[in-house]
Amino acid sequence: MSAFLLGLAFGVLGTAGAGLLWLLRREERAQQVAVASGEAFAAAISKAAPDAMFACRADGCVAWANEASASTFGRTPEELRGSPLTGLLPMFSSLTIADWMRSHGIRGRVVGMGTDGLRVDGTPFPCAVSASQCEVTGHDYAIFMVRDTSDSRWAEQELLLRERALESASDGITIASMEFPGQPVIYANPAFRRISGYDLDEVIGRNCRFLQGEDTSQVDLGEVRSAIREGRSTRVVLRNRRKDGSPFWNELRLSPVRRDDGRVTHYVGVQTDITERMAYEDMLQQRTERLNTIFDLSPDGFVAMDERDCITVVNSAFERMTGLAGAELIGQPRSHLDDCLAAISRGQEPLDAVGVADTLPAQEPQALSQRPYVGELIHLAAPGQRTLLRRVRHSRGAGHETVMYFRDITRELEVDRMKSEFLSMAAHELRTPMASIFGFTELLLRRSFDEPRRQDMLGTIHRQAGILINLVNELLDLARIEARRGADFHRRVQPLAPIIETTVAGILVHNDPRKVQARLPPQPVMVLVDESKLALALTNVLSNAYKYSAKDRDIHLELRQRERGGRAEVGVAVIDQGMGMTAEQRARLFERFFRADTSGNIPGTGLGMTIVKEIVELLDGQVAVDSEFGQGTTVTLWFPVATQPASPLPGEGRTDDAAVQLLTLT
């Protein structure tokens, strides 16, 4: 056995290296070491070896194995003794040891041949096999050393996988060395070459700054230099140029590679071409700015909420409508907005799908947030009485946002009401004379009357026809004025007195001997007006003074002056001593078809003062009415003075708006 161990030791040493075996033999001869010492030395070597070692006889059976064989093959040395070599190395199932040595060996030795080993459970594993042949006590042995290469094979495959991943990445990847002058690129994947347009030999060995061309003043380049100087990661967006000179936006991420001592040896750069994304962001930014401008300039109110129903946007029009501060609403839930609206509202009315208001009682405040609705009318009591139309739209996109739209329809509702009243009153005013005309005409056609009766009936028809003509004319005048809004006015600077004198002279009231007592100043007062339109307005005022004054009461006309808003104004005041008006009647004086006398004894259409107000305001003037029931009425038509008169007017220079003075009279 000692001879076998010694031979085995020599075989092992032969496998590890012929030089070592030669040295050992020389040392043994020189020192004449005992055989027992050789056995101990061989046993120590086989025990300390990390790789599996075993000896096989010429018949292919294992004669000896070291302890490391147990961790490699999963069987103890005792279990391996006598077992066939094919159970450890399957390649010998078709080869003999001698044939294998002749095919793969050099001078009787095989070093590091790759093959598969077999564990005790039949699992194959990669390994490297070294072997040599020796003779011990007259028998031939093959000494094998088997190294398990599973870890190194896995590491090799992992490196290959990582390399393929870098090559397959859609982002450009470069590696720059920090240990060479100029920090050159030592690796660039195909994606980088595709993005930049440069070939590999045009990239390797150069600093990546060649991508910037002459555009070296970018702010983010300073961040790149600082990051490299400080040895840290960074992320920037740079304007780069391709090989053909075309620009592109590059999102660059830099990460340092460090040694164990912390020194940075390389930098890995990941380049992403975000040109298309930047274009979309530009478009989105422009669209956002346009929408913000629309929101800011829109006369309608908008309130936007996110997917959590929290308020994110409140435009200024909504603040003006409701008096609610947007800064206090942003970030609040929708229920808070509903509570704020309920606190300042007089009630709400739901709308159906086509926007027709249902006639329902005012809702409870809490119902505003609990009831699903398509649209809603909100009647505000503060900051002013107005009616808002609210509609809600839920986004179907990923954000699931909600937008509330508010439109002030107070004026529209008022116009609708006025239209309804206008049509009703116009029909009534037209029906009365038409009924008289139709009735008396039918009587004249069907029956015979004596001449006095016949003349009386014809007179009635004539008067009613006149009323009808006046009504139609005034309706047409009002329609033209409202439709053209002064476009057909022919204004010029002219003296006011001749217009007044012509208008007063043309007033003809049937069977009325009264004359207008006009007092006009000698100096000319110049105004910028349309002569015919001013005459029409003044005629209507004088006509009312005649109709609502007693037969024995005079009518006066005089000019007044005042200064308002930093400009001089002249007023044409028509003063009567008629029946006057109550405060309620004065408030409704300019409504269409409104008449202070409801008895029907005083003729009129109720449109005269409406026409007066429209004309005067289109001439940049103002109508003032001062009346007391039973005492009479004063109607003053105020107009800006176009030029100052040659001589100063009485009271000139005062700035008190209430300071109204009578012009100097003859």
XYZ file of C-alpha atoms in Angstrom:
666
model
C 0.000 0.000 0.000
C 2.868 2.360 0.844
C 4.368 1.721 -2.557
C 0.993 2.481 -4.154
C 0.606 5.773 -2.270
C 4.102 6.763 -3.220
C 3.371 5.925 -6.823
C 0.097 7.805 -6.561
C 1.877 10.815 -5.156
C 4.314 10.667 -8.031
C 1.370 10.426 -10.452
C -0.341 13.395 -8.842
C 2.799 15.403 -8.942
C 3.253 14.384 -12.543
C -0.161 15.746 -13.321
C 0.489 18.971 -11.390
C 3.838 19.431 -13.130
C 6.865 17.392 -14.120
C 9.218 19.947 -12.633
C 7.795 19.583 -9.142
C 8.090 15.777 -9.328
C 11.681 16.064 -10.437
C 12.497 18.366 -7.560
C 10.846 16.036 -5.064
C 12.742 13.033 -6.349
C 15.995 14.956 -6.237
C 15.270 16.107 -2.711
C 14.367 12.537 -1.683
C 17.596 11.190 -3.121
C 19.621 13.952 -1.573
C 18.089 13.635 1.880
C 17.339 9.888 1.650
C 13.903 10.328 3.007
C 12.211 7.229 4.300
C 9.302 5.686 2.462
C 7.022 6.541 5.381
C 7.726 10.231 4.946
C 6.874 9.958 1.217
C 3.524 8.372 2.056
C 2.683 11.171 4.496
C 3.666 13.845 2.000
C 1.552 12.280 -0.799
C -1.421 11.970 1.547
C -1.121 15.649 2.552
C -1.054 16.788 -1.089
C -4.133 14.755 -2.058
C -6.016 15.970 1.000
C -5.239 19.668 0.426
C -6.080 19.646 -3.295
C -9.373 21.571 -4.026
C -10.121 19.543 -7.154
C -11.266 15.929 -7.392
C -8.353 13.486 -7.813
C -8.631 9.795 -8.420
C -6.573 6.932 -9.905
C -7.943 4.346 -12.349
C -6.596 0.946 -13.227
C -6.189 -0.192 -16.794
C -9.617 -1.898 -16.593
C -11.312 1.507 -16.083
C -12.201 1.126 -12.384
C -11.354 3.651 -9.684
C -8.562 2.471 -7.390
C -8.232 5.578 -5.208
C -9.939 9.002 -4.746
C -9.216 12.035 -2.577
C -11.657 13.760 -0.244
C -12.433 16.602 -2.723
C -14.031 13.989 -4.994
C -16.952 13.824 -2.598
C -17.888 17.517 -3.141
C -17.426 17.202 -6.911
C -19.230 13.916 -7.634
C -21.330 13.543 -4.484
C -19.730 10.213 -3.437
C -17.136 9.491 -0.748
C -13.712 8.053 -1.651
C -14.801 4.706 -0.211
C -17.894 4.712 -2.451
C -15.805 5.562 -5.490
C -13.260 2.752 -5.064
C -14.046 -0.045 -7.508
C -16.707 2.003 -9.354
C -16.370 2.330 -13.155
C -14.866 5.474 -14.610
C -17.866 5.850 -16.941
C -20.002 6.673 -13.864
C -17.864 9.784 -13.328
C -16.891 10.787 -16.864
C -19.488 9.563 -19.404
C -17.147 10.188 -22.357
C -15.301 6.945 -21.480
C -18.372 4.879 -22.276
C -17.203 4.903 -25.919
C -13.465 5.353 -25.364
C -10.754 3.479 -23.540
C -8.303 5.408 -21.397
C -5.466 4.469 -23.736
C -7.337 5.657 -26.848
C -8.329 8.892 -25.105
C -4.748 9.560 -24.032
C -3.468 8.933 -27.548
C -6.123 11.233 -29.062
C -5.907 14.154 -26.612
C -2.629 13.718 -24.760
C 0.787 15.159 -25.341
C 3.697 13.087 -24.045
C 1.388 11.006 -21.949
C -0.425 13.946 -20.368
C -3.793 15.691 -20.967
C -4.250 19.209 -19.535
C -7.597 21.010 -18.983
C -9.803 19.238 -21.509
C -13.422 20.402 -21.290
C -16.123 17.749 -20.946
C -19.102 16.816 -18.766
C -18.969 15.051 -15.424
C -21.768 13.088 -13.787
C -22.929 13.559 -10.216
C -24.313 10.770 -8.058
C -27.928 11.720 -8.972
C -27.161 11.562 -12.688
C -26.964 15.343 -13.144
C -24.310 16.334 -15.699
C -22.010 19.295 -15.011
C -19.248 20.994 -16.988
C -15.702 20.243 -15.920
C -12.051 20.457 -16.991
C -10.117 17.136 -16.934
C -6.328 16.771 -16.592
C -4.643 13.317 -16.581
C -1.303 11.508 -16.704
C -0.169 7.876 -16.703
C 2.202 6.195 -14.237
C 3.347 2.738 -13.195
C 3.114 1.628 -9.577
C 4.341 -1.797 -8.377
C 4.297 -3.118 -11.858
C 0.716 -1.895 -12.660
C -0.354 0.929 -15.008
C -2.541 3.668 -13.560
C -4.173 6.796 -14.972
C -4.236 9.698 -12.525
C -7.165 12.137 -13.112
C -7.706 15.644 -11.765
C -11.293 16.991 -12.359
C -12.210 20.659 -11.811
C -15.886 21.661 -11.652
C -16.272 24.631 -14.084
C -19.989 25.306 -13.472
C -19.325 28.674 -11.836
C -16.872 29.839 -14.462
C -19.171 28.611 -17.245
C -22.104 30.509 -15.653
C -19.947 33.616 -15.293
C -18.871 33.309 -18.923
C -22.485 32.953 -20.053
C -23.485 35.897 -17.845
C -20.817 38.062 -19.425
C -21.930 36.954 -22.868
C -25.550 37.741 -22.001
C -24.613 41.195 -20.754
C -22.591 41.870 -23.860
C -25.489 40.809 -26.062
C -27.859 42.959 -23.980
C -25.636 45.996 -24.537
C -25.488 45.226 -28.227
C -29.284 44.823 -28.421
C -30.217 47.902 -26.385
C -32.278 50.544 -28.179
C -30.463 53.328 -26.289
C -26.948 54.308 -27.188
C -24.371 53.094 -24.653
C -20.775 54.258 -24.452
C -17.955 53.578 -22.019
C -15.280 56.236 -21.588
C -11.983 55.641 -19.809
C -10.993 58.130 -17.116
C -7.437 56.744 -16.986
C -6.391 57.857 -20.463
C -5.769 61.435 -21.558
C -8.812 63.067 -23.112
C -11.218 60.525 -21.543
C -11.711 58.624 -24.806
C -14.567 56.273 -25.680
C -13.479 52.625 -25.503
C -16.861 51.059 -26.273
C -19.950 52.104 -28.255
C -22.889 49.826 -28.939
C -24.709 49.646 -32.309
C -27.582 51.838 -31.051
C -25.177 54.704 -30.392
C -23.775 54.343 -33.875
C -27.305 54.304 -35.308
C -28.375 57.419 -33.340
C -25.251 59.453 -34.092
C -24.583 58.161 -37.612
C -20.885 57.585 -36.856
C -19.062 54.290 -37.523
C -17.282 52.486 -34.714
C -13.800 53.493 -35.873
C -14.943 57.145 -35.877
C -16.036 56.923 -32.234
C -13.459 54.793 -30.434
C -10.607 56.879 -29.046
C -12.492 60.203 -29.185
C -14.130 62.250 -26.443
C -17.918 62.396 -26.728
C -17.817 66.181 -26.959
C -17.500 65.846 -30.738
C -21.298 65.337 -30.785
C -21.836 68.933 -29.625
C -20.137 70.539 -32.591
C -19.908 74.295 -32.019
C -22.819 74.347 -29.575
C -20.604 74.258 -26.479
C -22.392 76.939 -24.455
C -25.290 74.767 -23.288
C -26.076 75.094 -19.586
C -26.272 71.338 -19.047
C -22.705 70.877 -20.293
C -21.535 72.594 -17.135
C -23.452 70.003 -15.117
C -21.725 67.195 -17.064
C -18.282 68.649 -16.333
C -19.108 69.125 -12.652
C -20.415 65.549 -12.328
C -17.268 64.077 -13.905
C -15.048 66.295 -11.769
C -16.911 65.216 -8.606
C -17.208 61.559 -9.649
C -21.011 61.373 -9.417
C -23.940 60.382 -11.608
C -26.015 62.915 -13.506
C -28.809 63.206 -16.031
C -29.017 66.019 -18.577
C -30.604 66.890 -21.911
C -28.217 68.097 -24.624
C -28.535 69.357 -28.182
C -26.253 67.132 -30.271
C -25.571 66.800 -33.968
C -25.441 63.671 -36.072
C -22.711 62.950 -38.570
C -24.805 64.524 -41.339
C -25.131 67.741 -39.304
C -28.792 67.324 -38.381
C -29.589 68.225 -34.745
C -31.198 65.899 -32.230
C -32.067 66.058 -28.543
C -30.058 63.649 -26.414
C -31.096 62.635 -22.914
C -27.736 61.638 -21.416
C -27.367 59.615 -18.217
C -23.829 59.287 -16.839
C -22.777 56.783 -14.169
C -19.251 56.272 -12.756
C -17.480 52.885 -12.474
C -15.233 52.690 -9.389
C -12.440 50.469 -8.156
C -12.507 48.903 -4.726
C -10.601 51.903 -3.418
C -13.301 54.277 -4.734
C -11.331 55.668 -7.658
C -13.396 56.293 -10.818
C -11.914 54.401 -13.744
C -14.681 54.649 -16.328
C -17.922 56.432 -17.076
C -20.890 54.700 -18.662
C -23.086 56.984 -20.765
C -26.612 56.076 -21.890
C -27.914 58.237 -24.747
C -31.622 58.368 -25.622
C -32.811 60.189 -28.730
C -35.770 62.249 -27.426
C -36.152 64.542 -30.448
C -39.664 63.303 -31.154
C -40.610 63.519 -27.490
C -39.318 67.098 -27.284
C -41.403 68.000 -30.352
C -44.489 66.532 -28.686
C -43.674 68.360 -25.454
C -43.347 71.588 -27.436
C -46.737 70.988 -29.023
C -48.215 70.135 -25.634
C -46.706 73.273 -24.098
C -48.116 75.444 -26.873
C -51.513 73.771 -26.529
C -51.419 74.270 -22.772
C -50.545 77.944 -23.193
C -53.363 78.385 -25.699
C -55.824 76.707 -23.349
C -54.597 78.817 -20.434
C -55.027 81.943 -22.554
C -58.532 80.855 -23.520
C -59.345 80.112 -19.877
C -57.991 83.499 -18.789
C -59.723 85.515 -21.512
C -62.960 83.556 -21.636
C -66.018 85.392 -20.300
C -67.286 82.013 -19.109
C -66.147 80.364 -15.904
C -64.204 77.086 -15.791
C -63.321 74.844 -12.858
C -61.238 71.692 -13.492
C -60.848 68.736 -11.120
C -58.539 65.732 -11.150
C -59.442 62.051 -10.821
C -59.804 62.483 -7.040
C -62.377 65.240 -7.581
C -59.993 67.840 -6.165
C -59.981 71.291 -7.788
C -56.902 72.013 -9.926
C -57.856 75.016 -12.108
C -60.112 78.028 -11.493
C -60.182 80.799 -14.099
C -60.655 84.499 -13.408
C -64.110 84.664 -15.037
C -65.448 82.219 -12.443
C -63.983 84.371 -9.675
C -65.704 87.456 -11.102
C -69.031 85.640 -11.434
C -69.132 84.173 -7.953
C -66.781 86.291 -5.862
C -65.025 83.079 -4.760
C -61.219 83.206 -4.651
C -59.554 80.589 -6.838
C -56.525 80.350 -4.523
C -58.816 79.207 -1.704
C -60.575 76.630 -3.904
C -57.570 74.927 -5.512
C -56.793 71.664 -3.760
C -60.246 71.466 -2.168
C -62.720 68.651 -2.972
C -65.692 69.198 -5.229
C -68.070 69.072 -2.279
C -66.393 72.200 -0.888
C -67.113 74.083 -4.128
C -70.734 72.917 -4.052
C -71.078 74.105 -0.461
C -69.632 77.517 -1.368
C -72.047 77.875 -4.300
C -74.974 76.762 -2.182
C -74.092 79.384 0.429
C -74.354 82.255 -2.081
C -77.225 80.907 -4.199
C -80.981 81.302 -4.014
C -81.609 77.826 -5.378
C -80.854 75.573 -8.312
C -82.875 74.189 -11.189
C -81.855 70.985 -12.990
C -81.724 70.961 -16.782
C -82.595 68.085 -19.072
C -80.387 66.902 -21.923
C -81.471 69.679 -24.292
C -81.046 72.420 -21.681
C -84.697 73.163 -20.920
C -85.212 74.283 -17.331
C -87.656 72.200 -15.344
C -90.090 74.037 -13.122
C -88.942 72.652 -9.803
C -88.626 74.130 -6.341
C -85.211 75.190 -5.090
C -83.032 72.228 -4.141
C -81.542 71.668 -0.734
C -77.861 72.743 -0.570
C -76.621 69.201 0.050
C -78.522 67.923 -2.978
C -76.134 69.871 -5.187
C -73.321 67.387 -4.631
C -75.396 64.220 -4.231
C -77.655 64.436 -7.281
C -76.301 63.361 -10.689
C -77.152 65.969 -13.309
C -76.584 66.946 -16.916
C -76.862 70.683 -16.361
C -78.086 73.135 -13.788
C -79.232 76.706 -13.345
C -77.756 78.348 -10.258
C -79.431 81.545 -9.085
C -76.823 83.562 -7.172
C -77.719 86.087 -4.525
C -74.134 87.322 -4.080
C -71.976 89.106 -5.114
C -74.908 90.187 -7.296
C -78.155 88.666 -8.400
C -77.420 86.623 -11.480
C -78.181 83.239 -12.991
C -75.419 80.823 -14.002
C -75.735 77.823 -16.283
C -73.502 75.033 -15.032
C -72.585 71.990 -17.076
C -70.204 69.172 -16.177
C -68.061 67.115 -18.523
C -66.106 64.031 -17.433
C -62.961 63.184 -19.398
C -62.802 59.721 -20.927
C -59.010 59.767 -21.048
C -56.523 58.237 -18.674
C -56.655 61.227 -16.319
C -60.417 60.959 -15.646
C -60.592 64.710 -15.101
C -63.787 66.702 -14.682
C -64.445 70.185 -16.057
C -67.261 72.415 -14.837
C -68.452 75.121 -17.222
C -70.291 78.193 -15.925
C -72.004 80.730 -18.177
C -73.711 83.868 -16.966
C -77.123 83.783 -18.681
C -78.693 86.579 -16.638
C -78.814 88.858 -19.669
C -80.114 86.079 -21.903
C -82.923 85.266 -19.505
C -83.767 88.956 -19.259
C -83.788 89.271 -23.043
C -86.021 86.186 -23.311
C -88.351 87.694 -20.751
C -88.369 91.006 -22.575
C -89.023 89.262 -25.873
C -91.969 87.420 -24.409
C -93.341 90.587 -22.877
C -92.671 92.508 -26.083
C -94.544 90.012 -28.226
C -97.395 89.873 -25.745
C -97.687 93.646 -25.440
C -97.126 94.246 -29.163
C -99.892 91.805 -29.950
C -102.128 93.548 -27.441
C -101.317 97.030 -28.782
C -101.852 95.896 -32.360
C -105.016 93.998 -31.556
C -106.836 96.992 -30.020
C -106.766 99.336 -33.068
C -107.138 96.423 -35.457
C -110.260 95.280 -33.611
C -111.760 98.773 -33.826
C -110.913 99.097 -37.507
C -112.254 95.643 -38.304
C -115.424 96.093 -36.236
C -116.440 99.490 -37.579
C -115.561 98.502 -41.142
C -117.720 95.405 -40.842
C -120.608 97.515 -39.527
C -120.292 99.959 -42.419
C -120.284 97.076 -44.898
C -123.278 95.262 -43.429
C -125.523 98.098 -42.296
C -126.589 101.563 -43.365
C -126.143 104.536 -41.031
C -127.094 108.176 -41.235
C -124.401 110.583 -42.295
C -123.424 111.909 -38.816
C -123.124 108.361 -37.458
C -121.245 107.247 -40.527
C -118.780 110.160 -40.220
C -118.225 109.365 -36.546
C -117.452 105.747 -37.356
C -115.082 106.729 -40.146
C -113.361 109.125 -37.762
C -112.850 106.287 -35.299
C -111.414 104.091 -38.027
C -109.062 106.901 -39.056
C -107.838 107.488 -35.504
C -107.262 103.782 -34.880
C -105.441 103.471 -38.200
C -103.241 106.398 -37.158
C -102.482 104.687 -33.871
C -101.637 101.504 -35.764
C -99.357 103.373 -38.180
C -97.599 105.160 -35.305
C -97.090 101.845 -33.519
C -95.637 100.166 -36.610
C -93.407 103.177 -37.320
C -92.068 103.221 -33.785
C -91.481 99.478 -33.869
C -89.559 99.889 -37.113
C -87.579 102.830 -35.719
C -86.669 100.823 -32.623
C -85.742 97.757 -34.677
C -83.500 99.782 -36.989
C -81.783 101.533 -34.092
C -81.106 98.267 -32.221
C -80.034 96.367 -35.338
C -77.608 98.982 -36.635
C -76.436 100.258 -33.243
C -75.684 103.719 -34.625
C -74.116 102.518 -37.887
C -76.589 104.626 -39.886
C -76.128 107.736 -37.705
C -74.592 110.674 -39.538
C -72.982 112.673 -36.760
C -71.308 116.008 -37.237
C -70.388 118.960 -35.054
C -73.210 121.516 -35.277
C -74.986 124.104 -33.114
C -77.720 122.721 -30.873
C -80.172 125.668 -30.984
C -81.274 125.318 -34.651
C -82.140 121.642 -34.100
C -84.265 122.524 -31.070
C -86.005 125.414 -32.853
C -86.859 123.300 -35.898
C -88.168 120.459 -33.733
C -90.302 122.734 -31.545
C -91.735 124.487 -34.599
C -92.722 121.160 -36.106
C -94.698 119.945 -33.066
C -98.367 119.870 -34.041
C -100.841 118.605 -31.481
C -104.462 118.386 -32.620
C -106.720 121.006 -30.992
C -103.958 122.058 -28.533
C -103.213 125.795 -28.445
C -100.213 125.472 -26.122
C -96.731 126.309 -27.301
C -93.399 125.211 -25.921
C -91.766 128.019 -23.991
C -88.143 127.643 -25.137
C -85.301 129.634 -23.614
C -82.054 129.330 -25.538
C -78.743 131.172 -24.960
C -77.445 133.646 -27.559
C -74.035 131.972 -27.786
C -73.849 128.796 -29.912
C -73.450 125.456 -28.134
C -71.753 122.904 -30.391
C -72.553 119.185 -30.159
C -71.561 116.095 -32.157
C -74.955 114.573 -33.056
C -77.130 113.226 -35.841
C -79.656 116.012 -36.439
C -82.563 113.792 -37.509
C -82.088 111.262 -34.706
C -81.827 113.977 -32.058
C -84.963 115.626 -33.454
C -86.813 112.292 -33.222
C -85.781 111.848 -29.575
C -86.736 115.412 -28.663
C -90.075 115.047 -30.482
C -90.956 111.989 -28.414
C -90.126 113.808 -25.155
C -92.175 116.875 -26.155
C -95.066 114.658 -27.291
C -95.197 113.013 -23.849
C -95.127 116.428 -22.189
C -98.151 117.471 -24.265
C -100.063 114.233 -23.618
C -99.484 114.027 -19.860
C -99.981 117.745 -19.070
C -103.249 119.512 -18.424
C -104.577 121.780 -21.186
C -103.942 124.945 -19.146
C -100.374 124.105 -18.111
C -97.386 125.365 -20.064
C -94.448 123.297 -21.304
C -90.943 124.714 -20.940
C -87.641 123.888 -22.654
C -84.276 125.164 -21.490
C -80.576 124.338 -21.790
C -78.449 123.325 -18.817
C -74.782 122.519 -18.406
C -72.638 120.356 -16.160
C -69.237 118.722 -16.050
C -69.113 114.920 -15.689
C -66.166 112.641 -15.969
C -63.864 115.496 -16.883
C -65.912 116.705 -19.854
C -68.474 119.479 -20.320
C -72.034 118.438 -21.141
C -75.106 120.344 -22.246
C -78.622 119.230 -21.333
C -81.906 119.843 -23.161
C -84.505 119.918 -20.368
C -88.237 119.533 -21.154
C -90.364 120.531 -18.163
C -94.077 119.879 -17.825
C -96.562 120.343 -14.993
C -98.540 117.233 -15.698
C -99.540 114.174 -13.719
C -95.964 113.140 -12.872
C -94.838 109.627 -11.934
C -94.318 107.545 -8.861
C -90.919 106.011 -8.050
C -92.098 102.631 -9.379
C -93.257 104.206 -12.620
C -89.956 106.057 -13.044
C -88.082 102.758 -12.664
C -90.045 101.258 -15.565
C -90.153 104.355 -17.767
C -87.806 102.959 -20.441
C -89.406 99.509 -20.666
C -91.063 98.735 -23.953
C -94.824 99.307 -24.051
C -94.824 100.663 -20.514
C -97.292 103.514 -20.008
C -97.819 105.506 -16.845
C -101.493 105.954 -17.748
C -103.287 102.618 -17.847
C -106.773 104.063 -18.398
C -106.397 104.176 -22.179
C -107.541 107.816 -22.333
C -104.070 109.050 -23.357
C -102.965 107.758 -26.768
C -99.514 106.191 -27.162
C -97.598 102.987 -27.788
C -95.258 102.920 -24.806
C -92.196 102.815 -27.109
C -91.380 106.535 -27.253
C -89.055 106.727 -24.232
C -87.387 103.441 -25.207
C -86.477 105.026 -28.535
C -85.286 108.197 -26.766
C -82.929 106.234 -24.518
C -81.491 104.200 -27.402
C -80.816 107.309 -29.524
C -79.290 109.413 -26.742
C -76.968 106.631 -25.553
C -75.801 105.928 -29.117
C -74.921 109.628 -29.290
C -72.748 109.189 -26.153
C -75.370 110.967 -24.071
C -77.539 110.253 -21.061
C -81.237 110.587 -20.224
C -82.139 111.937 -16.777
C -85.706 111.938 -15.431
C -86.911 113.898 -12.419
C -90.592 113.408 -11.620
C -92.958 113.615 -8.676
C -96.443 112.249 -8.760
C -98.981 115.064 -9.246
C -96.276 117.726 -9.669
C -94.929 117.137 -13.168
C -91.879 115.711 -14.907
C -88.545 117.019 -16.151
C -86.736 114.988 -18.822
C -83.169 116.120 -19.616
C -81.190 114.870 -22.604
C -77.470 115.308 -21.887
C -74.822 115.455 -24.635
C -71.072 116.166 -24.610
C -70.116 119.655 -25.742
C -68.054 119.355 -28.919
C -66.226 122.701 -28.626
C -66.129 125.375 -25.959
C -68.238 128.461 -26.805
C -66.548 131.761 -27.518
C -67.590 133.307 -24.176
C -67.479 131.384 -20.882
C -70.695 129.803 -19.726
C -72.094 130.534 -16.280
C -70.644 128.159 -13.706
C -67.782 127.105 -15.986
C -64.835 125.565 -14.189
C -66.824 123.647 -11.540
C -66.139 119.923 -11.390
C -69.030 118.889 -9.169
C -71.160 116.382 -11.136
C -74.250 117.663 -9.380
C -73.563 121.272 -10.368
C -76.103 121.816 -13.156
C -76.578 125.419 -14.290
C -79.084 127.185 -16.529
C -77.439 128.643 -19.633
C -77.539 132.431 -20.038
C -80.830 133.325 -21.742
C -81.885 136.247 -23.894
